[in-house]
XYZ file of N, CA and C in Angstrom:
792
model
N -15.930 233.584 79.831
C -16.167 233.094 78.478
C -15.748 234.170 77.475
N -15.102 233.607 76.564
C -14.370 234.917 75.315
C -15.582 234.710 74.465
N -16.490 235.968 74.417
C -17.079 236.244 73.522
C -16.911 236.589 72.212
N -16.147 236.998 72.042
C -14.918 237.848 70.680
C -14.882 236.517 69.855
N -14.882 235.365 70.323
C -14.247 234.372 69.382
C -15.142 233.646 68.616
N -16.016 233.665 67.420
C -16.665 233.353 67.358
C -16.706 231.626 66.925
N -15.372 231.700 66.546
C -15.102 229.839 66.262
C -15.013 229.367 67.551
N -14.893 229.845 68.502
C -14.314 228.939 69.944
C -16.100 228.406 70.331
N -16.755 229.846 69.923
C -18.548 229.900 70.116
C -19.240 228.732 69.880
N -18.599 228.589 68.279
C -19.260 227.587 67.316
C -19.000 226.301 67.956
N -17.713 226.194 68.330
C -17.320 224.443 68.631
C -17.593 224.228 69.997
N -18.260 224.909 70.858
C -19.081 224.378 72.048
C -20.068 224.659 71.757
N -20.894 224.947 71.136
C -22.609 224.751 70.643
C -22.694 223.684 69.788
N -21.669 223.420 69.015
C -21.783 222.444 67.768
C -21.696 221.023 68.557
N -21.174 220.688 69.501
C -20.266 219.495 69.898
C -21.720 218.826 70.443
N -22.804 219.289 70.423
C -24.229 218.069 70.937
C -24.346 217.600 68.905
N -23.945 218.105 68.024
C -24.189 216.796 67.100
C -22.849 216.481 66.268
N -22.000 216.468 66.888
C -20.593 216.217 66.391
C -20.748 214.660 66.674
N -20.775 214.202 67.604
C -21.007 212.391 67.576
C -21.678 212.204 66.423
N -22.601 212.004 66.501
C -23.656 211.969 65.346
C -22.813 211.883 64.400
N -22.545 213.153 63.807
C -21.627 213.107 62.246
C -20.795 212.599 62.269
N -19.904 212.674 62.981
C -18.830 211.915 62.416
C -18.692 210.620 62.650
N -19.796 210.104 63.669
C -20.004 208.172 63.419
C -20.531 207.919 62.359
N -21.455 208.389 60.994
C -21.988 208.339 60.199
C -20.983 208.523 59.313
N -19.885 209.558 59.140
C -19.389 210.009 58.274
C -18.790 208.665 56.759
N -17.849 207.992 57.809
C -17.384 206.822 57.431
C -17.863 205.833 56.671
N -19.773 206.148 57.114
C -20.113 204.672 56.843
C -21.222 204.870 55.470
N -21.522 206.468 55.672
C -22.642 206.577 54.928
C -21.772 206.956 52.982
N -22.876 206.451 52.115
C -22.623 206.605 51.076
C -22.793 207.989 50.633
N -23.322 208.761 51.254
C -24.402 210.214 50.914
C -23.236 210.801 52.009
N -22.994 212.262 51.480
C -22.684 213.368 52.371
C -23.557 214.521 52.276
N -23.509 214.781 53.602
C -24.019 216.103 53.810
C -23.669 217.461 53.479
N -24.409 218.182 52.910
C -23.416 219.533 52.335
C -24.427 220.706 53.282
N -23.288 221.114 53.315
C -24.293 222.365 54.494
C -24.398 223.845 53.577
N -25.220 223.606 53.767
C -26.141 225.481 52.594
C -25.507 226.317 53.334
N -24.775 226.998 52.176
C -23.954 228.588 52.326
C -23.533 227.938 54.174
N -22.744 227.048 54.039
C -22.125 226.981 55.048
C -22.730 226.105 56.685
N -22.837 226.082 58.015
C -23.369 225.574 58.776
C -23.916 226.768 59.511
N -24.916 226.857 59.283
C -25.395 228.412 59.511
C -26.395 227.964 60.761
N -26.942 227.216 61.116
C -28.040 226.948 61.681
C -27.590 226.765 63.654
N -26.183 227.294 63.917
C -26.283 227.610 65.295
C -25.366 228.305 65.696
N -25.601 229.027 67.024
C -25.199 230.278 67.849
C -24.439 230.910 67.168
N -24.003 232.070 66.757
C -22.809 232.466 66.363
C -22.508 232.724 64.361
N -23.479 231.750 64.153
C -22.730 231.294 62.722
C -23.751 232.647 61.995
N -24.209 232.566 60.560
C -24.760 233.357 59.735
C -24.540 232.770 58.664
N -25.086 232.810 57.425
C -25.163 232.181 55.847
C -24.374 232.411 55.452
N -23.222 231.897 55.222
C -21.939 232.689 54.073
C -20.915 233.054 54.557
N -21.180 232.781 56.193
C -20.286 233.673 56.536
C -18.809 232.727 57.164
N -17.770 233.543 57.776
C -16.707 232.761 58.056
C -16.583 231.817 58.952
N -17.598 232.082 59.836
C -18.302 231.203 61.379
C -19.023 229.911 60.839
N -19.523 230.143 59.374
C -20.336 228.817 59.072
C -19.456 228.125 58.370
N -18.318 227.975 58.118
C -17.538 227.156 57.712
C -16.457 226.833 59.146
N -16.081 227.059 59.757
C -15.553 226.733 61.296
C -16.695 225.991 62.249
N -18.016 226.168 62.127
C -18.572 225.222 62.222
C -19.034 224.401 61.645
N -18.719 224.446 60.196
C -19.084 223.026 59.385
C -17.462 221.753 59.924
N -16.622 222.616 59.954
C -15.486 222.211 60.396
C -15.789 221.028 62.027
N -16.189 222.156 62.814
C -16.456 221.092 64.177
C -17.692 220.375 64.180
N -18.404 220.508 63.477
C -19.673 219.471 63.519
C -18.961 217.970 62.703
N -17.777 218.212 62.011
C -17.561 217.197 61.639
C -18.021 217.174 59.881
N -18.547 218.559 59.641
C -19.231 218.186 58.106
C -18.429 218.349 57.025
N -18.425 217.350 55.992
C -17.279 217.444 55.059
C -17.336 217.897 53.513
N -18.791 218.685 53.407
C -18.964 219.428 52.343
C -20.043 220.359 52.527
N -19.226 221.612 52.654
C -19.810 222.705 52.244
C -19.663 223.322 51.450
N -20.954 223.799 51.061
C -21.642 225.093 49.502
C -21.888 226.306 50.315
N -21.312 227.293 49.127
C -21.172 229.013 49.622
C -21.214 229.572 48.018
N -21.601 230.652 48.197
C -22.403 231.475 47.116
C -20.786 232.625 46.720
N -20.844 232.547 45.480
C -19.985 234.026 45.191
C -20.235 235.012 44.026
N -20.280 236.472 44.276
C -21.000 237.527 43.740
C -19.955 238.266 43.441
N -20.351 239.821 42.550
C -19.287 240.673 42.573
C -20.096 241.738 42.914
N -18.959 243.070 43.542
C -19.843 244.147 43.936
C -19.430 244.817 42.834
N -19.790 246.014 42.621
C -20.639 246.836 41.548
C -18.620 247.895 41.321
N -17.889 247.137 41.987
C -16.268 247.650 42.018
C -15.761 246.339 41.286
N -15.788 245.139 41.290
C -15.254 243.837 41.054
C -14.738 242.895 42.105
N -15.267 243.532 43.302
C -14.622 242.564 44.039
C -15.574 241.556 44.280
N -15.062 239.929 44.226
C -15.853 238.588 44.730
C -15.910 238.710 46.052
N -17.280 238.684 46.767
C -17.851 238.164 48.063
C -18.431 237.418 47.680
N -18.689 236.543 49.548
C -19.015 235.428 49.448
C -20.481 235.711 50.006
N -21.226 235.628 49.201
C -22.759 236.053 49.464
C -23.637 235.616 48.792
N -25.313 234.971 48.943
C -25.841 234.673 48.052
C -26.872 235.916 46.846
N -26.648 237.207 47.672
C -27.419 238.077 46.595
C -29.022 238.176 46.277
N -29.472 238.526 45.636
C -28.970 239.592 45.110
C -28.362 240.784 46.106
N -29.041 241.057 47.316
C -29.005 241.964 47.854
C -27.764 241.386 49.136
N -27.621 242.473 50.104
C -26.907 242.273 51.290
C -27.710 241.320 51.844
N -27.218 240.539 52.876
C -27.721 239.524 53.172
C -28.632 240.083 54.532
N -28.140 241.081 55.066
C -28.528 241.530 56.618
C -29.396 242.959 56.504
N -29.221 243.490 55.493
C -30.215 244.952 54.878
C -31.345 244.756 53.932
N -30.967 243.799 52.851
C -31.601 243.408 52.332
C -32.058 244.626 50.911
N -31.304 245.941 51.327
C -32.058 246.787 50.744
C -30.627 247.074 49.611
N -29.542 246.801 49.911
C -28.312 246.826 49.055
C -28.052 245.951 47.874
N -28.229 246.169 46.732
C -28.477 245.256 45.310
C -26.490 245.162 45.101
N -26.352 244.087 45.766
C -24.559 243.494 45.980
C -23.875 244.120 44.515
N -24.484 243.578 43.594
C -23.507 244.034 41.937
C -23.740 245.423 42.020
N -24.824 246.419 42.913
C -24.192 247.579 42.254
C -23.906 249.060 43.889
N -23.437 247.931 43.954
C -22.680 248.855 45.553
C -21.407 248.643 45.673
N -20.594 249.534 45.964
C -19.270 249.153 46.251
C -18.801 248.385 47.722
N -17.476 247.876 47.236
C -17.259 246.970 48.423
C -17.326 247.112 49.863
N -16.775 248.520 49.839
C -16.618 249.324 51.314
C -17.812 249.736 51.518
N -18.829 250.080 51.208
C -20.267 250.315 51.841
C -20.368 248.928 52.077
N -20.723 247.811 51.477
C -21.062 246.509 52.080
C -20.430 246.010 53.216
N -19.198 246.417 53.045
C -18.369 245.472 54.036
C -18.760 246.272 55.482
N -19.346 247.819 55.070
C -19.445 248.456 56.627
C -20.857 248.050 56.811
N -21.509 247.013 56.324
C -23.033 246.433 57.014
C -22.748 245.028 57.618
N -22.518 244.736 58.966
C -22.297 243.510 60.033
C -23.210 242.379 59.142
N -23.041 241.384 58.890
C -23.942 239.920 59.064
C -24.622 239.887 60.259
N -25.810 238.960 60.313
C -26.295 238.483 61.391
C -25.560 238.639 62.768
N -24.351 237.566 62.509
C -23.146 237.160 63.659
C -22.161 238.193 63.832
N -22.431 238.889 63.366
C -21.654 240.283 63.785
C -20.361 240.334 62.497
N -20.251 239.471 61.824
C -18.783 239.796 60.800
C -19.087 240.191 59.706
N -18.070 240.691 59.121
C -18.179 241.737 57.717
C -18.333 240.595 56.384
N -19.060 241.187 55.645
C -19.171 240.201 54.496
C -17.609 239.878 53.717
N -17.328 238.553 53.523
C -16.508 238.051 53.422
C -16.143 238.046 52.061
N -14.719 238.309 51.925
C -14.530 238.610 50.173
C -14.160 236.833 49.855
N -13.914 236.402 48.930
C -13.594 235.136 48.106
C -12.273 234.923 49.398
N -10.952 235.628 49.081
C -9.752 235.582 49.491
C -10.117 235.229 50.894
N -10.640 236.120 51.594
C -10.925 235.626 53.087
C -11.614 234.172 53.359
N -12.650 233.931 52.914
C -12.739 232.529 52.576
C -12.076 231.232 52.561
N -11.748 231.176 51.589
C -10.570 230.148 51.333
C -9.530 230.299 51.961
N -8.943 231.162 52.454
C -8.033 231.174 53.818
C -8.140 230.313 54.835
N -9.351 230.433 55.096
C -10.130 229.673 56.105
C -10.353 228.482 55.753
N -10.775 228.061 54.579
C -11.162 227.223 53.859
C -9.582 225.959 54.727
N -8.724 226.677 53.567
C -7.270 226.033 53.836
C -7.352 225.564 55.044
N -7.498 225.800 56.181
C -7.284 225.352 57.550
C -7.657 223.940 57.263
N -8.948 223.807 56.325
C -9.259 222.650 57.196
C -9.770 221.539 55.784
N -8.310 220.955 55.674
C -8.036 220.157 54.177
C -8.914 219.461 53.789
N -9.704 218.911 55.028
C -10.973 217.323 54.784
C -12.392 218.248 54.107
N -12.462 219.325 54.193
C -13.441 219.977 53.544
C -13.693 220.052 51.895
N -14.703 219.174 51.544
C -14.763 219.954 49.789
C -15.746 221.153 50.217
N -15.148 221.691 48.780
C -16.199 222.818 48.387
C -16.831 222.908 47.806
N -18.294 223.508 47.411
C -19.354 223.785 46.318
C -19.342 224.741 46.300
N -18.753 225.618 45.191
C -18.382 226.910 45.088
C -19.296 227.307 43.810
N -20.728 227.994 44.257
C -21.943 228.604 43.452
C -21.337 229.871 42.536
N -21.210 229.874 41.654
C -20.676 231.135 40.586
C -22.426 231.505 40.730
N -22.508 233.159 40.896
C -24.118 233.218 40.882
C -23.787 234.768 39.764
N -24.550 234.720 38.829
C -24.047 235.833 37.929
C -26.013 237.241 38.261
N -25.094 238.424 38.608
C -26.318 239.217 39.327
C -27.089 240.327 37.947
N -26.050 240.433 37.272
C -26.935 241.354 36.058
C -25.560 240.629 34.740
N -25.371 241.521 33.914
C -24.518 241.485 32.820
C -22.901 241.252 32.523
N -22.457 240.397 33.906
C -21.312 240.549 33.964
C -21.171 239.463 32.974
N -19.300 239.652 32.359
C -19.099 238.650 31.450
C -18.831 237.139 32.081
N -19.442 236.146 31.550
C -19.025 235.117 32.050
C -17.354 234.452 32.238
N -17.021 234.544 31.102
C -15.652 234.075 31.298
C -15.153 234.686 32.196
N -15.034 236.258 32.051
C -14.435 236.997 33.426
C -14.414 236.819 34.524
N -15.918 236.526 34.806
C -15.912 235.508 35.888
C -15.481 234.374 36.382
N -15.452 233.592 35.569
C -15.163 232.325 35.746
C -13.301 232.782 35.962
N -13.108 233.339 35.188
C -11.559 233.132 34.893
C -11.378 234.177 36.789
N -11.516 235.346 37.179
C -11.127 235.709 38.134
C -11.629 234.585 39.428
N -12.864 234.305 39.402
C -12.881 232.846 40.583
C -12.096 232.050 40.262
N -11.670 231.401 39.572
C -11.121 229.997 39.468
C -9.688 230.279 39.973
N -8.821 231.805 39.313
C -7.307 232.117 39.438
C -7.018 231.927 40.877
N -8.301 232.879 41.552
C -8.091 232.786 42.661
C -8.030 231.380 44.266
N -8.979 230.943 42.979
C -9.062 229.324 43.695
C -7.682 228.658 44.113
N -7.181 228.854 42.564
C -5.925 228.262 42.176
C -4.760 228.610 43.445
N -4.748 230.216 42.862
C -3.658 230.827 44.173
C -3.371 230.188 45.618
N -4.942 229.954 45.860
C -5.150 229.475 47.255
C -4.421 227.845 47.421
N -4.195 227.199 46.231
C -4.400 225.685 45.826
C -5.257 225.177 46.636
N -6.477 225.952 46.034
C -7.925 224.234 46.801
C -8.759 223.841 45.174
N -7.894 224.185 44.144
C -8.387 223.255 42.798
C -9.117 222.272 43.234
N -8.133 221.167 43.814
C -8.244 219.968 43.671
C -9.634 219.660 44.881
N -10.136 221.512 45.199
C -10.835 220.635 46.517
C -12.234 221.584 45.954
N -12.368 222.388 44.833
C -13.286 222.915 44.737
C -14.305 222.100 43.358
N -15.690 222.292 43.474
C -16.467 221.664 42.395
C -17.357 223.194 41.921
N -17.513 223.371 40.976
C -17.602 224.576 40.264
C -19.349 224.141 40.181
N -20.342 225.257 40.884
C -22.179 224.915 40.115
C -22.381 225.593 40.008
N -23.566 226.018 39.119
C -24.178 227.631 38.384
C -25.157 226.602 37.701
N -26.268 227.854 37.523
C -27.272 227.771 37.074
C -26.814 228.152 35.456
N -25.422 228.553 35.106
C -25.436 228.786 33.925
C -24.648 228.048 33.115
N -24.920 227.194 32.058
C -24.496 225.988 31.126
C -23.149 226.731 30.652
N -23.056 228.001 30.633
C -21.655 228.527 30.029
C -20.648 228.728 31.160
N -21.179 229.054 32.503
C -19.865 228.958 33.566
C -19.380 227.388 33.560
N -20.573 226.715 33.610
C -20.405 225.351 33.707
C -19.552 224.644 32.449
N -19.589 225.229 31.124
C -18.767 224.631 30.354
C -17.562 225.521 30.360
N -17.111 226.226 31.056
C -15.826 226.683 31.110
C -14.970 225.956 32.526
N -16.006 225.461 33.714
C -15.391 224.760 34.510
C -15.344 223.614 34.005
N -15.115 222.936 33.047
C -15.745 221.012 32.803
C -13.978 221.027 33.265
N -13.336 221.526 33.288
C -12.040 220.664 33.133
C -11.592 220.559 34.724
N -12.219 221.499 35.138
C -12.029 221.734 36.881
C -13.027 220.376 37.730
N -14.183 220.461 37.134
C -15.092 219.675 37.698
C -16.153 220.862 37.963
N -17.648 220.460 37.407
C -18.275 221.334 37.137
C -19.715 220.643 37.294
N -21.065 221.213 37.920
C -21.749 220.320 38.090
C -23.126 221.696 38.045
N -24.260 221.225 37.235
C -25.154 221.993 36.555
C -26.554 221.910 37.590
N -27.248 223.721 37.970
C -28.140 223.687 38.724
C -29.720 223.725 38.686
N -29.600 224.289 37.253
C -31.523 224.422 36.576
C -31.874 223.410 36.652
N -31.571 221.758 36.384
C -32.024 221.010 36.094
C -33.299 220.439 34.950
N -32.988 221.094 33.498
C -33.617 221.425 32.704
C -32.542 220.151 31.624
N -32.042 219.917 31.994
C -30.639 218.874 31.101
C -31.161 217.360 31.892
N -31.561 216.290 30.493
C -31.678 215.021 31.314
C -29.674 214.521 31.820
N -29.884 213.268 32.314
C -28.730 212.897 32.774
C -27.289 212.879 31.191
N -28.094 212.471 30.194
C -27.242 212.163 29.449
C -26.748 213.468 28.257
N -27.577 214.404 28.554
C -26.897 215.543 28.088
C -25.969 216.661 29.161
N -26.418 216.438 30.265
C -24.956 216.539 30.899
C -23.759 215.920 31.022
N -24.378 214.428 31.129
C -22.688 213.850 30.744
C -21.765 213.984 29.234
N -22.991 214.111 28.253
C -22.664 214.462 26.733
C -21.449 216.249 26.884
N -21.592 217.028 27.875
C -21.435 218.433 27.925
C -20.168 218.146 28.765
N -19.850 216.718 29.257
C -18.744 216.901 30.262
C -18.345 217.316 31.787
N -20.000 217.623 32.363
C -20.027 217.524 33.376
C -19.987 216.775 34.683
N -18.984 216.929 35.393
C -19.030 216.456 36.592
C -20.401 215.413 37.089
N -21.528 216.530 37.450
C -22.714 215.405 37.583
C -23.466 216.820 37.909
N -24.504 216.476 38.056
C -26.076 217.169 38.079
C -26.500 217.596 39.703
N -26.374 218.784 40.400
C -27.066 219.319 41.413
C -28.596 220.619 40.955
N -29.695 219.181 41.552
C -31.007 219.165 41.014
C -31.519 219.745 41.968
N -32.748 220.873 42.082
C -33.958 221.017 43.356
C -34.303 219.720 43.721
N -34.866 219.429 44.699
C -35.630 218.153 45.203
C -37.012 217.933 44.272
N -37.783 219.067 43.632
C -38.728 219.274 43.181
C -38.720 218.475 41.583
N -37.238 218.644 41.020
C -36.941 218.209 39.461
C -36.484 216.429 39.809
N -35.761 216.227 41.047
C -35.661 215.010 41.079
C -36.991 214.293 41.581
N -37.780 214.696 42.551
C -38.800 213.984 42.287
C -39.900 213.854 40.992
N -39.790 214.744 40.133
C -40.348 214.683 38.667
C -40.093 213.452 37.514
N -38.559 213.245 38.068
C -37.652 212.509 37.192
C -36.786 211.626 38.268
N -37.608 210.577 39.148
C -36.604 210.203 39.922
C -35.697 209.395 39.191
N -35.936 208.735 37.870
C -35.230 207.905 37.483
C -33.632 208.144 37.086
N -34.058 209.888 37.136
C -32.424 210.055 36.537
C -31.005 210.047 37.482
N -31.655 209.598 38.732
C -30.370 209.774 39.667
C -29.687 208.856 39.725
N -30.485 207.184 39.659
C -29.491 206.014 38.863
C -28.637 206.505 37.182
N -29.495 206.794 36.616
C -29.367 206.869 35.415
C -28.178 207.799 35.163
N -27.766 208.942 35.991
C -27.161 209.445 36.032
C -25.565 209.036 36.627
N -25.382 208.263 37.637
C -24.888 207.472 38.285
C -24.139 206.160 37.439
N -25.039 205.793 36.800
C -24.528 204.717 35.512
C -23.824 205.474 34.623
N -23.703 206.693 34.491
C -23.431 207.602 33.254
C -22.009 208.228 33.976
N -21.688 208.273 35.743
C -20.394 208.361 36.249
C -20.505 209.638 37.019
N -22.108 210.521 36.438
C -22.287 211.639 36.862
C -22.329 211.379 38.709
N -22.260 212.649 39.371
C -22.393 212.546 40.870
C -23.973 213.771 40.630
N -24.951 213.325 41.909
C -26.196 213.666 41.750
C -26.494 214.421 43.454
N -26.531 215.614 43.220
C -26.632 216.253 44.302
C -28.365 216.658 44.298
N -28.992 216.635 45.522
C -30.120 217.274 46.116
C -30.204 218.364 46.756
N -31.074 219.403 46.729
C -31.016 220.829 47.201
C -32.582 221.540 47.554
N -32.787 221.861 48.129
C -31.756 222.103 49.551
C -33.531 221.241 50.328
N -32.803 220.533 51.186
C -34.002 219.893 51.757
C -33.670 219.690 53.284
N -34.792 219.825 54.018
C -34.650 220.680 55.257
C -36.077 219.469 56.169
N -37.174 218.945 55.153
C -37.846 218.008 56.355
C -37.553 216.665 56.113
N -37.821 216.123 57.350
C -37.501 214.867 57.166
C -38.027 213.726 56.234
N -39.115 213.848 55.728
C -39.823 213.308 54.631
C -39.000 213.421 53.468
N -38.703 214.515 53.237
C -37.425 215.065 52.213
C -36.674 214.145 52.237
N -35.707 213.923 53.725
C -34.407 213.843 53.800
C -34.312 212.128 52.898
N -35.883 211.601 53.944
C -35.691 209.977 53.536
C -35.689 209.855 52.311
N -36.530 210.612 51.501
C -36.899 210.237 50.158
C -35.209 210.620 49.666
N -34.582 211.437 49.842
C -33.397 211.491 49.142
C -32.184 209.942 49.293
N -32.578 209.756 50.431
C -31.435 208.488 51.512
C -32.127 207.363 50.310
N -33.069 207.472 50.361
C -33.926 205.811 49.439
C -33.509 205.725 48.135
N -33.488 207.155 47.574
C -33.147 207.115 46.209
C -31.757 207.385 46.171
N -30.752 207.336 47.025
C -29.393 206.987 46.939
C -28.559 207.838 46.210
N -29.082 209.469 46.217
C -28.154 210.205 45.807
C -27.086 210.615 47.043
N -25.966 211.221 45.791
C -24.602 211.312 46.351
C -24.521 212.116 47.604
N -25.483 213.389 47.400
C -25.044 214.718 48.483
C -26.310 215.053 48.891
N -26.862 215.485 49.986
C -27.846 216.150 50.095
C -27.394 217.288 50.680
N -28.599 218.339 50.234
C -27.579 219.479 50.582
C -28.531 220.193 51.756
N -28.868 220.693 52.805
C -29.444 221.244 53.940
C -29.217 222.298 54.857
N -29.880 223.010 55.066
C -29.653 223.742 56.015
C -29.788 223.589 57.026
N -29.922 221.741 57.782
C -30.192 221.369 59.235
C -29.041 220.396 58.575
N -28.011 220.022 58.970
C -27.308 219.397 58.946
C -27.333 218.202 60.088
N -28.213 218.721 61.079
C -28.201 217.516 62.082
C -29.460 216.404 62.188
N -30.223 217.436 61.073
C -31.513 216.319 60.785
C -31.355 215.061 59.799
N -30.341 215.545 58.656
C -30.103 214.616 57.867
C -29.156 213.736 58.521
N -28.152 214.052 59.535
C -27.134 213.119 59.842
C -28.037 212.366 60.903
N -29.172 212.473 61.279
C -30.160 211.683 61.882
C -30.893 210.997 61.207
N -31.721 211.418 60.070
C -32.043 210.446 58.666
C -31.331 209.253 58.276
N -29.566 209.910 58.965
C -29.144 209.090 57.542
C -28.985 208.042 59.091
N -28.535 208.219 60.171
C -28.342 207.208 60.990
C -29.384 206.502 61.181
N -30.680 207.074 61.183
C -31.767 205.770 61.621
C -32.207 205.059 60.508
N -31.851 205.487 59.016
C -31.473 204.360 57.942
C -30.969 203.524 58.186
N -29.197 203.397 58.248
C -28.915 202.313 58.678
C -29.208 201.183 60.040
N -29.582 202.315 60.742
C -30.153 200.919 62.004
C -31.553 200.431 61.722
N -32.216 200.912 60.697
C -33.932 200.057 60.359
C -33.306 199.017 58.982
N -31.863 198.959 58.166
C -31.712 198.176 57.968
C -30.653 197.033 58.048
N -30.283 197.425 59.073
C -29.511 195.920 59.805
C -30.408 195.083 60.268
């Protein structure tokens, strides 16, 4: 067995819920988005390059990944603040080469933007949810403008959806497709702002379930985050939003299958 490989790893551990997904894929209205990637077996880690090669063989067709800058300017793909595996490294103010010499979980180096989407490219049926996460005072546009160029370079424009918790990254992506995370905006002042659609906690949509039709009538797309029990999963499947987003990817593609067979 080649141990070294960690995608070869992923797609024989992954392949007990690859049926599953991808008989669902087709039929279900809701996709599954896998948190910072398909992190949740052998091999993989949050963010990292293994959890998108197995979002790949599980069959999953939208994954969300986090991007930061280190304390040099370079974009990794990390959720922050800190290293993901030390915990003790504050990402914006360390340079790249100390981070990159601390392993992930799965043994690989934290992944810059470029490495990413490399990977990304392989595998065309994939969208992306690409988290702009801002760690202290950096300028926004700067940001926005060095992620997006680089998006571009790669050409996965057409495959990336821009979310942040911040109304100003978000109104500099509206033209890309751009979709808002506080959930502090009812449905119709995000669509008023030009956004894409609304990715809510589970906590704000159950407050306000009404706005996920409401939102929906308005053209917005209505993402759920991040929900992980099954009580969760149903309540999201009932109320008929677009994406749910999880870090068990095989619980929801089980949610969503024994939906449709309790209503045939």
């Amino acid at each position: 067995m080649n141990t070294n490989n960690p995608a070869a790893m992923i797609r024989r551990t992954a392949i007990v819920i690859v049926a599953t997904l991808l008989s669902i894929a087709t039929l279900s209205a809701q996709q599954i988005v896998a948190h910072r990637g398909h992190h949740s077996v052998e091999g993989s880690a949050e963010n990292s390059l293994a959890s998108l090669h197995a979002a790949h063989s599980a069959g999953i067709n939208v994954v969300e990944f986090d991007v930061v800058f280190t304390a040099d300017g370079r974009a990794v793909v990390a959720h922050g603040p800190n290293h993901p595996k030390s915990g003790g490294e504050p990402i914006n103010k360390t340079r790249f080469e100390a981070l990159r010499s601390i392993p992930l979980e799965n043994g690989e180096c934290l992944p810059t933007l470029e490495e990413y989407l490399a990977v990304a490219k392989e595998y065309p049926e994939i969208e992306l949810l690409l988290e702009i996460k801002l760690l202290g005072k950096e300028s926004e546009e700067e940001v926005f403008a060095t992620i997006d160029s680089t998006v571009e370079r790669y050409g996965l424009t057409d495959r990336v959806t821009y979310i942040s918790f911040s109304k100003r990254i978000c109104d500099l992506a509206r033209e890309r497709g751009s979709m808002y995370l506080m959930g502090d905006l009812s449905p119709r002042k995000v669509a008023k702002r030009g956004y894409k659609g609304i990715s809510y906690p589970a906590a704000i949509l159950r407050l306000h379930p009404a706005w996920i039709k409401r939102a929906q009538r308005l053209g917005l797309k209505v993402s759920i985050w991040t929900v992980n029990q099954p009580s969760g999963v149903e309540w999201a499947i009932r109320h008929g939003v677009d994406y749910i987003t999880t870090d068990n990817p095989a619980l929801v593609a089980e949610c969503i299958a024994n939906s449709k067979t309790n209503n045939k």
